[in-house]
Short mmCIF file of C-alpha atoms in Angstrom, two decimals:
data_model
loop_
_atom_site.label_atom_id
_atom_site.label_comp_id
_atom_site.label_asym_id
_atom_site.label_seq_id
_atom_site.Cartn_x
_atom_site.Cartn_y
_atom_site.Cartn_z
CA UNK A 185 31.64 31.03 -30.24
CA UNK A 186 29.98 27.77 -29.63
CA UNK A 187 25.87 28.12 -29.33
CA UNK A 188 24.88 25.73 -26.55
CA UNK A 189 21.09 24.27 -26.70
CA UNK A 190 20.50 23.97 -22.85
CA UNK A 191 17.46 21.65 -22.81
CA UNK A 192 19.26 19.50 -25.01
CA UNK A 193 22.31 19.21 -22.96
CA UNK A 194 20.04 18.79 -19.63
CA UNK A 195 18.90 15.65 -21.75
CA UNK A 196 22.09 14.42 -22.72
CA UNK A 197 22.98 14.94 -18.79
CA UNK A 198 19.84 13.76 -17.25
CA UNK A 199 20.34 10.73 -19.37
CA UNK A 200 23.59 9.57 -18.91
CA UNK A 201 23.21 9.94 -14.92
CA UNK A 202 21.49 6.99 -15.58
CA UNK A 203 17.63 5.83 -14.10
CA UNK A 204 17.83 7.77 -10.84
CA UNK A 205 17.91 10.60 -12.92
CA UNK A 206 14.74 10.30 -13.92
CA UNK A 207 12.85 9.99 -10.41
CA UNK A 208 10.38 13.00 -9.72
CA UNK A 209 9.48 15.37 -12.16
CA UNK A 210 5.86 13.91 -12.30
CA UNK A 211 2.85 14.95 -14.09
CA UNK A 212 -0.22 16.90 -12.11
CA UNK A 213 -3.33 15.95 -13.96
CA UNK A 214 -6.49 17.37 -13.55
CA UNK A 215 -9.52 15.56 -13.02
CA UNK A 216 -12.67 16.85 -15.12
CA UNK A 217 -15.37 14.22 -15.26
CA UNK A 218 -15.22 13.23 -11.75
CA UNK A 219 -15.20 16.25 -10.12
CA UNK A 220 -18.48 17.54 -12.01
CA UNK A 221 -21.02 19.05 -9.90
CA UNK A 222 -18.12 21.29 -7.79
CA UNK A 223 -17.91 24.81 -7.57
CA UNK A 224 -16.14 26.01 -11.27
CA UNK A 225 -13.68 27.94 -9.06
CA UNK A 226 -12.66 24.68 -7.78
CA UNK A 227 -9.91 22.37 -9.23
CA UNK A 228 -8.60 19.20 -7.97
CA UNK A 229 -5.00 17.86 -9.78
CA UNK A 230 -3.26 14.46 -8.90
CA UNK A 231 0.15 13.82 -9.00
CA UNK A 232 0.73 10.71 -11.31
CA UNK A 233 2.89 8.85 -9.72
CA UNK A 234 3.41 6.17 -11.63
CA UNK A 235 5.56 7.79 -14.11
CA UNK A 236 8.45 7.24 -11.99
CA UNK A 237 11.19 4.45 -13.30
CA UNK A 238 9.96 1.97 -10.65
CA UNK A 239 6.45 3.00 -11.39
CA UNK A 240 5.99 4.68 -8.06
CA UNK A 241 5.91 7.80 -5.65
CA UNK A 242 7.81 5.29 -3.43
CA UNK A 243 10.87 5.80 -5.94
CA UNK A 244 11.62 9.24 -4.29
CA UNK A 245 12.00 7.91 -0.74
CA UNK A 246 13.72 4.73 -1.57
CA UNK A 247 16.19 6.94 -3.47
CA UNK A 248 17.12 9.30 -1.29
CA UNK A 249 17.48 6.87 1.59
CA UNK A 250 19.51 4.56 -0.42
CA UNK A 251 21.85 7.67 -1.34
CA UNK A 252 21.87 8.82 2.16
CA UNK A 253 22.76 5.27 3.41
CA UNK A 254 25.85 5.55 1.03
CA UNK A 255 26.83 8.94 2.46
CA UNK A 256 26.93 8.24 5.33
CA UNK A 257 28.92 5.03 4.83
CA UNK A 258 26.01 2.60 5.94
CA UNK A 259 25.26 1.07 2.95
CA UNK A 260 28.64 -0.27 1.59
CA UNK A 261 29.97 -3.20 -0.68
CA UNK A 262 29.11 -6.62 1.86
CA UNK A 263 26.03 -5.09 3.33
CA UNK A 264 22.60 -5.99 2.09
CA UNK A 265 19.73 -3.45 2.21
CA UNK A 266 17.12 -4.43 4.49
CA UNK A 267 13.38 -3.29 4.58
CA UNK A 268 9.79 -4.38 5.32
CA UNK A 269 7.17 -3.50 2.46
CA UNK A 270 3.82 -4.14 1.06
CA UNK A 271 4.85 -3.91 -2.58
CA UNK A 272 5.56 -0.56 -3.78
CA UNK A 273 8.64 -0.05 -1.82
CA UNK A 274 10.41 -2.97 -2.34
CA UNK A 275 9.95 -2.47 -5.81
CA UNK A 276 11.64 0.94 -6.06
CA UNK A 277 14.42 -0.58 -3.35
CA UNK A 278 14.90 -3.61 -5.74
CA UNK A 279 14.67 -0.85 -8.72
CA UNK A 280 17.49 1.14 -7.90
CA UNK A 281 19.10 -1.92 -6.00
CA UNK A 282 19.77 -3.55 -9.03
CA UNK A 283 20.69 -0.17 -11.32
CA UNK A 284 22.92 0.65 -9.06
CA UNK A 285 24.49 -2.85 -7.92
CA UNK A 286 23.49 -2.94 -4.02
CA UNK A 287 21.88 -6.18 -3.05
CA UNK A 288 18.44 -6.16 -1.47
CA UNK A 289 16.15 -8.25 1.01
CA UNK A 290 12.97 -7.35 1.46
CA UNK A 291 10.29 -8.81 4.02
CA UNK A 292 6.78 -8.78 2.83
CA UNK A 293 2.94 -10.10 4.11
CA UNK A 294 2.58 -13.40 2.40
CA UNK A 295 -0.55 -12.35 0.68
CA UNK A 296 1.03 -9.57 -1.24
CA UNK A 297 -0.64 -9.44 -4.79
CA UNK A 298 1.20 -11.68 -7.31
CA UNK A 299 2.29 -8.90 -9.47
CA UNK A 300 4.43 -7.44 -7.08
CA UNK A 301 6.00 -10.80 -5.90
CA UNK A 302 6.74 -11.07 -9.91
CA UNK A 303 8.29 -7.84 -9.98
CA UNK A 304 10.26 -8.16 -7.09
CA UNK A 305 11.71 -11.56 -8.23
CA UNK A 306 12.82 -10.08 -11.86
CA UNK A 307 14.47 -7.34 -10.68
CA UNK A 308 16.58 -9.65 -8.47
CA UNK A 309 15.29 -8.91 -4.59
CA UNK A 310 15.36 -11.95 -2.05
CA UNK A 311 12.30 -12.27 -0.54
CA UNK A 312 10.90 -13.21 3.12
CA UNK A 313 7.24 -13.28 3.28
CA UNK A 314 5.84 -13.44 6.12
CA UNK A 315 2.10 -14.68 8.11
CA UNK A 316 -0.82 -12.97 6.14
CA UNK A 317 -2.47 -12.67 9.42
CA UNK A 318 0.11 -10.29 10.70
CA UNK A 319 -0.26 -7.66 7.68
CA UNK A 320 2.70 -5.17 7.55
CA UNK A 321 3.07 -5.03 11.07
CA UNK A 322 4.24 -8.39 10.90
CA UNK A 323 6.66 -7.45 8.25
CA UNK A 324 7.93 -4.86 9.94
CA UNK A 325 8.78 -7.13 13.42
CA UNK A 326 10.48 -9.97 10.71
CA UNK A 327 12.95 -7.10 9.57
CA UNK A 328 13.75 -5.40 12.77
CA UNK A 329 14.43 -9.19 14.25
CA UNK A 330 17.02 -10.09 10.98
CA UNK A 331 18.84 -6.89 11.47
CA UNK A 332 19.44 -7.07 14.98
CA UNK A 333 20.45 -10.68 14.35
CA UNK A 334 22.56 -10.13 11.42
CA UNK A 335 23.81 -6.55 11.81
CA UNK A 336 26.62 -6.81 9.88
CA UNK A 337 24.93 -8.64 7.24
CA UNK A 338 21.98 -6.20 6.42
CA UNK A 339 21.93 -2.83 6.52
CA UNK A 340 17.72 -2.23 7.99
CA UNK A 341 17.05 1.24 5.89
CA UNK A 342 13.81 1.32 8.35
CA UNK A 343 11.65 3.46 5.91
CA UNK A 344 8.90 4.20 8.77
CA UNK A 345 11.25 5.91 10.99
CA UNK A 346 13.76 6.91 8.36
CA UNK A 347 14.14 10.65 8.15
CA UNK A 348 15.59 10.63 4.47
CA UNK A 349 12.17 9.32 3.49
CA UNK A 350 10.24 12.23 3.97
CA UNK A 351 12.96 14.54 2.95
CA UNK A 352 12.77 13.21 -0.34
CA UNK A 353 9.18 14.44 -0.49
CA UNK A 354 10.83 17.92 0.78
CA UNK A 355 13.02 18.30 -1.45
CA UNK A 356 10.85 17.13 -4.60
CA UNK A 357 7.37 16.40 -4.56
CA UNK A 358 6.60 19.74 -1.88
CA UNK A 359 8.49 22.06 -4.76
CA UNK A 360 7.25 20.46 -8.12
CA UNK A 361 3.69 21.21 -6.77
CA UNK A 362 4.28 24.41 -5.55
CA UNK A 363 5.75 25.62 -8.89
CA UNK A 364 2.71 23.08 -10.89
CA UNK A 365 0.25 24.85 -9.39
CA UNK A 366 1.87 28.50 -9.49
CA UNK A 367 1.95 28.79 -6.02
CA UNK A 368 -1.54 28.80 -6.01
CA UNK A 369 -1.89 24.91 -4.01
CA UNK A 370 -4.83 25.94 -1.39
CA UNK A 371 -5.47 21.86 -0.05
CA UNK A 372 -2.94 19.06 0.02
CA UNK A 373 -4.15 15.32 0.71
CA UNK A 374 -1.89 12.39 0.85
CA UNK A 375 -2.48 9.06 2.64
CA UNK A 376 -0.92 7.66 5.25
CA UNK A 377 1.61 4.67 4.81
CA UNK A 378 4.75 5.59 6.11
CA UNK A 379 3.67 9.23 6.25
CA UNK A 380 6.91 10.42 4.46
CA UNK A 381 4.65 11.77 1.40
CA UNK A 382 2.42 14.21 4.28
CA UNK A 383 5.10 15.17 6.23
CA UNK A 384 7.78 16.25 3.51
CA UNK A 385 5.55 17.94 1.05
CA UNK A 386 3.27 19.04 3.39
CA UNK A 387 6.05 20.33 5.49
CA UNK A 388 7.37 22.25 2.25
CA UNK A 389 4.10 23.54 1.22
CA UNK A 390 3.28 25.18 4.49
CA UNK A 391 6.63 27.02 4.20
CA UNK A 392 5.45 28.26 1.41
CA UNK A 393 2.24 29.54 2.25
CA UNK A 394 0.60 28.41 5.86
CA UNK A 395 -2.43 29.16 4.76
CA UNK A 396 -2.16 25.95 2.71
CA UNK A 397 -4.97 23.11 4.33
CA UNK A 398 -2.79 19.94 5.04
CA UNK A 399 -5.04 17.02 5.19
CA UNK A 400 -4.38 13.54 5.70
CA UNK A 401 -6.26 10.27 4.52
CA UNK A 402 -6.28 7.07 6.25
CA UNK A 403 -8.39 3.75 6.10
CA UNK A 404 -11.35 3.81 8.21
CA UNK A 405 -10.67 1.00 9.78
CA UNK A 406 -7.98 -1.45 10.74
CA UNK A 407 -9.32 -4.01 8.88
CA UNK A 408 -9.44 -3.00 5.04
CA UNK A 409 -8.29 -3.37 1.84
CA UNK A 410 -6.12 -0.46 0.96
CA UNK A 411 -3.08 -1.41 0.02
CA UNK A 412 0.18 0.84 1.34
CA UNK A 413 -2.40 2.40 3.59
CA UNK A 414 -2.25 2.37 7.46
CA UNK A 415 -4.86 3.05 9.53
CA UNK A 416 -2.70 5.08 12.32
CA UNK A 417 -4.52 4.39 15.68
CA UNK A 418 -4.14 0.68 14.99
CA UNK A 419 -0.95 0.37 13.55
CA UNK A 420 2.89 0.25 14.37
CA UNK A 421 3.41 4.07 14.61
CA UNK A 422 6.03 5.49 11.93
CA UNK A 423 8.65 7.19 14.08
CA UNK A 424 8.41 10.12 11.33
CA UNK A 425 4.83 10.30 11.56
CA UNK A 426 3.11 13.62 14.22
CA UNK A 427 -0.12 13.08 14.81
CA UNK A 428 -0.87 16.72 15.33
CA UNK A 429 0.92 17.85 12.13
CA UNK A 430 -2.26 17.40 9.44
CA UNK A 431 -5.03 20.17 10.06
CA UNK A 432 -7.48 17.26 9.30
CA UNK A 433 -7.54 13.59 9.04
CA UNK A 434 -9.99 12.28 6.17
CA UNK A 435 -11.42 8.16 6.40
CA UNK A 436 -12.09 6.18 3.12
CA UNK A 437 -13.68 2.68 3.01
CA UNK A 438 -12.14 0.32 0.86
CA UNK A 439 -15.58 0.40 -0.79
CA UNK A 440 -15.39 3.75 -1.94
CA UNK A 441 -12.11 3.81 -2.87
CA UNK A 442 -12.73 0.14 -5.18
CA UNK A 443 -15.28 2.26 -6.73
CA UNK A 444 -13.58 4.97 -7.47
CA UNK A 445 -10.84 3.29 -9.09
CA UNK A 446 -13.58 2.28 -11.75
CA UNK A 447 -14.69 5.77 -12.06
CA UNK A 448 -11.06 7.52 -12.53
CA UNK A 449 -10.72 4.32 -15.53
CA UNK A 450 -13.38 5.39 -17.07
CA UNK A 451 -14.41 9.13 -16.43
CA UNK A 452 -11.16 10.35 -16.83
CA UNK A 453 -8.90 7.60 -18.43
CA UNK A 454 -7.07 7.00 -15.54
CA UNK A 455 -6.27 3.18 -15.02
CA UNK A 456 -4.67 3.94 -11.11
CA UNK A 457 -4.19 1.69 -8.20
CA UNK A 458 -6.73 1.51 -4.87
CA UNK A 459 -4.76 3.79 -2.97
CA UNK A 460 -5.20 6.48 -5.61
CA UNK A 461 -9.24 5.59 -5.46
CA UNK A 462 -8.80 6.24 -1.65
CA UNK A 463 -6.93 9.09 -2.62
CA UNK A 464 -9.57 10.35 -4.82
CA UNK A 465 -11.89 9.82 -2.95
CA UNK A 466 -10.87 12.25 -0.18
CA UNK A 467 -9.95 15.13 -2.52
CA UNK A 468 -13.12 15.27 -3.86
CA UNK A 469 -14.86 15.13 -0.41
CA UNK A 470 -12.76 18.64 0.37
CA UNK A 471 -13.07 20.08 -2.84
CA UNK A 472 -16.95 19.56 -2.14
CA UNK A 473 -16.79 22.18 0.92
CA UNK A 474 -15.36 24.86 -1.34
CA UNK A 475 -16.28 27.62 -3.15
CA UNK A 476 -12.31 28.30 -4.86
CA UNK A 477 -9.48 26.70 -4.54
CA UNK A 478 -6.46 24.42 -5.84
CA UNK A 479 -6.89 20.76 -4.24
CA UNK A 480 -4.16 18.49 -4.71
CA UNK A 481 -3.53 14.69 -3.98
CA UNK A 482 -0.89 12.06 -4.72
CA UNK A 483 -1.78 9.25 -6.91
CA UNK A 484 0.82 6.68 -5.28
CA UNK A 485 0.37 4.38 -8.61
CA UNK A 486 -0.97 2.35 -11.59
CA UNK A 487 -3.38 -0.19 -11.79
CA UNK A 488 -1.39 -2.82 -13.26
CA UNK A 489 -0.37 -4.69 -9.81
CA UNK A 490 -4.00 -4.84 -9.12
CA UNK A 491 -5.19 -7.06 -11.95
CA UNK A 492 -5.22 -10.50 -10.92
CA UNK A 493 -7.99 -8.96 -8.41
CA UNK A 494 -10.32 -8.89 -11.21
CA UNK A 495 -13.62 -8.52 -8.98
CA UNK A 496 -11.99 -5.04 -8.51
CA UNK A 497 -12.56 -4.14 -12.53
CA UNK A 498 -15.04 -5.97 -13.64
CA UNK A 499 -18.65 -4.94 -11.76
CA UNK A 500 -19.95 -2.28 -13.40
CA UNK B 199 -16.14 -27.75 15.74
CA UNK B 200 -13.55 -24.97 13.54
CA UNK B 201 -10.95 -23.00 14.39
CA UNK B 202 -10.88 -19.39 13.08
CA UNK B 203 -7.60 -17.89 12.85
CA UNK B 204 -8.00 -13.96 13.43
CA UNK B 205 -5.57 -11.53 11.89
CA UNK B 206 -3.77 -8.66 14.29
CA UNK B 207 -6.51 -5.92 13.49
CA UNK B 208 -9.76 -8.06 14.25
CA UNK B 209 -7.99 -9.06 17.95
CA UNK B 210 -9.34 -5.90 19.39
CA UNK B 211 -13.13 -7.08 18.74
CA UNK B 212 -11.99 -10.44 20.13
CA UNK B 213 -10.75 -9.92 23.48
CA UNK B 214 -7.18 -10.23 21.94
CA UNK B 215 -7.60 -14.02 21.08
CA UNK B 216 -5.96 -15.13 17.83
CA UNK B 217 -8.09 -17.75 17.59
CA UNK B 218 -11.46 -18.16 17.93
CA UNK B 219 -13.79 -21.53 17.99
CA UNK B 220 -16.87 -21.90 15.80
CA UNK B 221 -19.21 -23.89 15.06
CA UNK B 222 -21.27 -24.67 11.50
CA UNK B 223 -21.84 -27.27 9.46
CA UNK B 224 -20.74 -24.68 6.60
CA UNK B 225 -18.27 -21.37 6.34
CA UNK B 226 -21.51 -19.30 6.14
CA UNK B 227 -22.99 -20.47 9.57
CA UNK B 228 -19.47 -20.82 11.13
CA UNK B 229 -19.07 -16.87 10.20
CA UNK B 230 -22.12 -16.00 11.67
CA UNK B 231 -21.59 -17.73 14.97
CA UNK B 232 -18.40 -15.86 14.93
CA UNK B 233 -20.64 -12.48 15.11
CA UNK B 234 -22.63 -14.18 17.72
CA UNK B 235 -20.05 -14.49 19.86
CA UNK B 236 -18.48 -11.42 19.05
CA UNK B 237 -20.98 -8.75 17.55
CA UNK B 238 -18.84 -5.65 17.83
CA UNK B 239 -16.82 -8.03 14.32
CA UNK B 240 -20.37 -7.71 12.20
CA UNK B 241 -19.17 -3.79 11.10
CA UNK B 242 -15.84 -5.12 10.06
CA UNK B 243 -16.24 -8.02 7.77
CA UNK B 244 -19.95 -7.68 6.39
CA UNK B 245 -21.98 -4.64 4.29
CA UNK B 246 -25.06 -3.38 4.65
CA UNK B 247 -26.66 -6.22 2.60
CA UNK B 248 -25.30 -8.91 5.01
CA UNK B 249 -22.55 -10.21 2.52
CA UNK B 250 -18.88 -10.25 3.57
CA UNK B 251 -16.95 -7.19 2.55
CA UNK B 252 -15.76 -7.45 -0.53
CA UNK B 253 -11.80 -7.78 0.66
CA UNK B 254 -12.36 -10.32 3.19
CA UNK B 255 -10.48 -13.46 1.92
CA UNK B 256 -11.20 -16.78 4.26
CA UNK B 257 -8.73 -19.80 3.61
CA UNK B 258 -9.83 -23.49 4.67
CA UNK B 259 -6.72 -25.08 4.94
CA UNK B 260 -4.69 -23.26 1.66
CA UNK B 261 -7.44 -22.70 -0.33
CA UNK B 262 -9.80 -19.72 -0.67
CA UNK B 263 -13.44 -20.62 -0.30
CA UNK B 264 -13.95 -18.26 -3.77
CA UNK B 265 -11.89 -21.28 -4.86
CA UNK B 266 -14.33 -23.94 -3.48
CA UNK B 267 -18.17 -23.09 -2.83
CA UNK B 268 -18.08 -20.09 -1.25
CA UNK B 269 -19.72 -19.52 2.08
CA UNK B 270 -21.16 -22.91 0.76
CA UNK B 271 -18.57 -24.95 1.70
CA UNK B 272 -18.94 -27.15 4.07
CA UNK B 273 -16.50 -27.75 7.66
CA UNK B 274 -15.69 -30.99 8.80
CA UNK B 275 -14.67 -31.36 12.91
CA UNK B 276 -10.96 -29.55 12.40
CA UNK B 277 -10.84 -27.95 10.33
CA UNK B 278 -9.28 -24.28 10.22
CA UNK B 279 -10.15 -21.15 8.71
CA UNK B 280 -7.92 -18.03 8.07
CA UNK B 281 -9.81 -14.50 7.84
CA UNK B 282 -7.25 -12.66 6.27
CA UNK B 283 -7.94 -9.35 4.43
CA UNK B 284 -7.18 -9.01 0.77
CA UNK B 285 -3.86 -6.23 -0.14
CA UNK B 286 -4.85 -5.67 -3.79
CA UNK B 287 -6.03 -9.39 -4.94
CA UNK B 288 -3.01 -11.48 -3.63
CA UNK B 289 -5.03 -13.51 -1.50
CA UNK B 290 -6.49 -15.85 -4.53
CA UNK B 291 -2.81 -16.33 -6.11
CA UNK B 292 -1.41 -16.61 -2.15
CA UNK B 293 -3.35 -19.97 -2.23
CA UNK B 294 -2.19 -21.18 -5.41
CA UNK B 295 1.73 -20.31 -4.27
CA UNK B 296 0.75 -22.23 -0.93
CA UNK B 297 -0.79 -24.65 -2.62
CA UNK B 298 2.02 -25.06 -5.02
CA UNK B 299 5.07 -25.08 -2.37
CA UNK B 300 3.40 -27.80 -0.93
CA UNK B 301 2.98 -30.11 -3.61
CA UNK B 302 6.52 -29.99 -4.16
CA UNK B 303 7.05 -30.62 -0.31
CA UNK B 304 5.25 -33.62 -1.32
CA UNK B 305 6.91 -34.55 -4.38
CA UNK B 306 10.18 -34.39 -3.12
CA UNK B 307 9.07 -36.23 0.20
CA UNK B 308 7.66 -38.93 -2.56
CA UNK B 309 10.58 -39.17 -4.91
CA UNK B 310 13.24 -39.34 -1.26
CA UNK B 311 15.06 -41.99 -1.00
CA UNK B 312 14.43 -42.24 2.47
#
């Protein structure tokens, strides 16, 4: 008889399915410092993102809609994956484009931070950038206008209206926080990009329990500075996205969320991009209305692709 | 005289023009005759304290005015400025790329043998 040690052989298997293996699975952290002043019956955990190969939550959607694309036969030797992004997407796209040999294009606002541009070029994506002025909007019309021009060279994997993208979050992020947290999740905040990250794990949580408070965070304004953030009333509308499916709709500034940022770096050793400030920033706001619960946010990712900002770390 | 290019969220506040003329001898006095004209923009691209937001990037030409003297800097009959809002510090190294590209426009227009 031949003893078998199971978590070793889930490593040996996890690792030889290669990166995609290792997608999900994230950390929930809890914050301490910058949460002091709440009710002690009150904890707020974020899901660290960042720990995922491409260094994003955007690694779950991009995954599951790449493998879906294959399924179904859309994305096949010839064809090029096509997609608009702000940064974090394309990444995980160009990620598991090049891991997995499937060449990708990927249209982008011109004034995308210089890291990401960086990133994008190493790992091999071609790149259209388009006006500044537009934002991602404008990205978005540039890559709907090359796939219906060049259908059968690009397949457009459409992440806004893309079902797969929020059933990633279904499938994944909705059960690792139910089991994190014990079952005992009470609030769940995510912002609003694409809306895949709300509408999957918030769709999975409420399964679970629908007494679970689905909240959702947006800019407060079309104008603003929150990268991967959409402000909805203003914005191209994600064809996955229902309005009427968060019980509550939080606004951050891009003020509050640049000083948060500062405040999860150095409260609670947590060096995290503006979205998570934003992010922050809203969980804490609920978590200040209770008297118990479990609050729980998504930090999307790090701060590394913010540092050539550097007004954004160096005020005190 | 300037022209001030408006991104696709600020139209709203501008009666859906994407560009806007303004005058100023400087970017600081062109900015403010912008809110003159158009007072529902002061919310959007200054703070409490009067200063622009802290994301607001304006480009004369390619460059960033961080680059050159700030709200200082002064506008010669034109010219064009870009109000375009900052996604996680690109805009500074978006004018350096710009700025770059079209250098070597010009050095390969220079070293043509046309």
């Amino acid at each position: 008889m031949t003893l078998v040690n199971q978590r070793l052989l889930q490593t040996i298997l996890s690792e030889n399915a290669g990166l995609e293996a290792h997608v999900g699975n994230t950390p929930l952290i809890p914050l301490r410092r910058v949460i002091r002043g709440l009710s002690p019956s009150v904890s707020v955990f974020a899901k660290a993102e960042w720990f995922n190969p491409g260094g994003s939550v955007k690694d779950r959607p991009a995954l599951n809609i790449i493998r879906t694309a294959i399924a179904n036969g859309n994305l096949h030797p010839g064809v090029r994956l096509l997609d608009s992004t702000s940064g974090n997407m394309g990444i995980s796209y160009a990620t598991f484009g090049a891991a997995m040999n499937i060449p990708v294009t990927l249209t982008m606002p011109e004034n995308a931070s210089p890291e990401r541009v960086s990133i994008l070029r190493a790992l091999g994506a071609e790149l259209v950038l388009t006006d500044p002025l537009e934002g991602s909007d404008g990205a978005i019309l540039a890559a709907r206008k090359m796939a219906a021009e060049n259908p059968d060279l690009y397949w457009y994997a459409n992440q806004y209206d893309n079902p797969a993208n929020w059933q990633a979050h279904y499938n994944s992020t909705g059960p690792e926080i139910w089991a994190q947290t014990g079952g005992q999740v009470t609030h769940f905040i995510a912002g609003l990009g694409t809306s895949g990250t709300l509408m999957g794990a918030g769709r999975y949580l409420r399964e679970q329990s629908p007494a679970v408070r689905l909240i959702a965070l947006q800019p407060d304004d079309g104008f603003h500075g929150l990268e991967g953030l959409k402000h909805m009333p203003s914005a191209i509308q994600p064809g996955i996205f229902d309005f009427n499916f968060a019980d509550r709709t939080i606004e951050v500034s891009t003020e509050a969320a640049h000083t948060m940022i500062l405040r999860l770096a150095r409260e609670e050793g947590l060096f995290v991009g503006i979205s998570s400030g934003a992010a922050a920033v809203a969980a804490i706001q609920v978590a200040s209305e209770l008297k118990e619960g479990q609050v729980v946010t998504v930090f999307p990712d790090a701060g590394y692709k913010y540092l050539s900002d550097k007004r954004l770390w160096e005020h005190s | 005289m300037t022209t001030l290019k408006i991104p696709t969220p600020l139209r709203y506040y501008t009666d859906g023009q994407a560009e806007v003329t303004v005058n100023g001898p400087d970017v600081a006095t062109a900015m403010r005759n912008l809110v003159e004209q158009y007072p529902t923009l002061e919310q959007h691209l200054y703070n409490g304290h009067g200063d622009l937001r802290n994301f607001v990037n304006l480009f004369l030409g390619e460059n960033n005015i961080k680059d050159l003297q700030g709200l200082e800097t002064p506008l010669n009959e034109g010219d064009t400025l870009r109000l375009i809002p900052s996604i996680a510090g690109g805009s500074d190294d978006f004018s350096r790329r710009r700025l770059k590209s079209l250098l070597q426009k010009l050095r390969r227009n220079t070293c043509s043998p046309d």
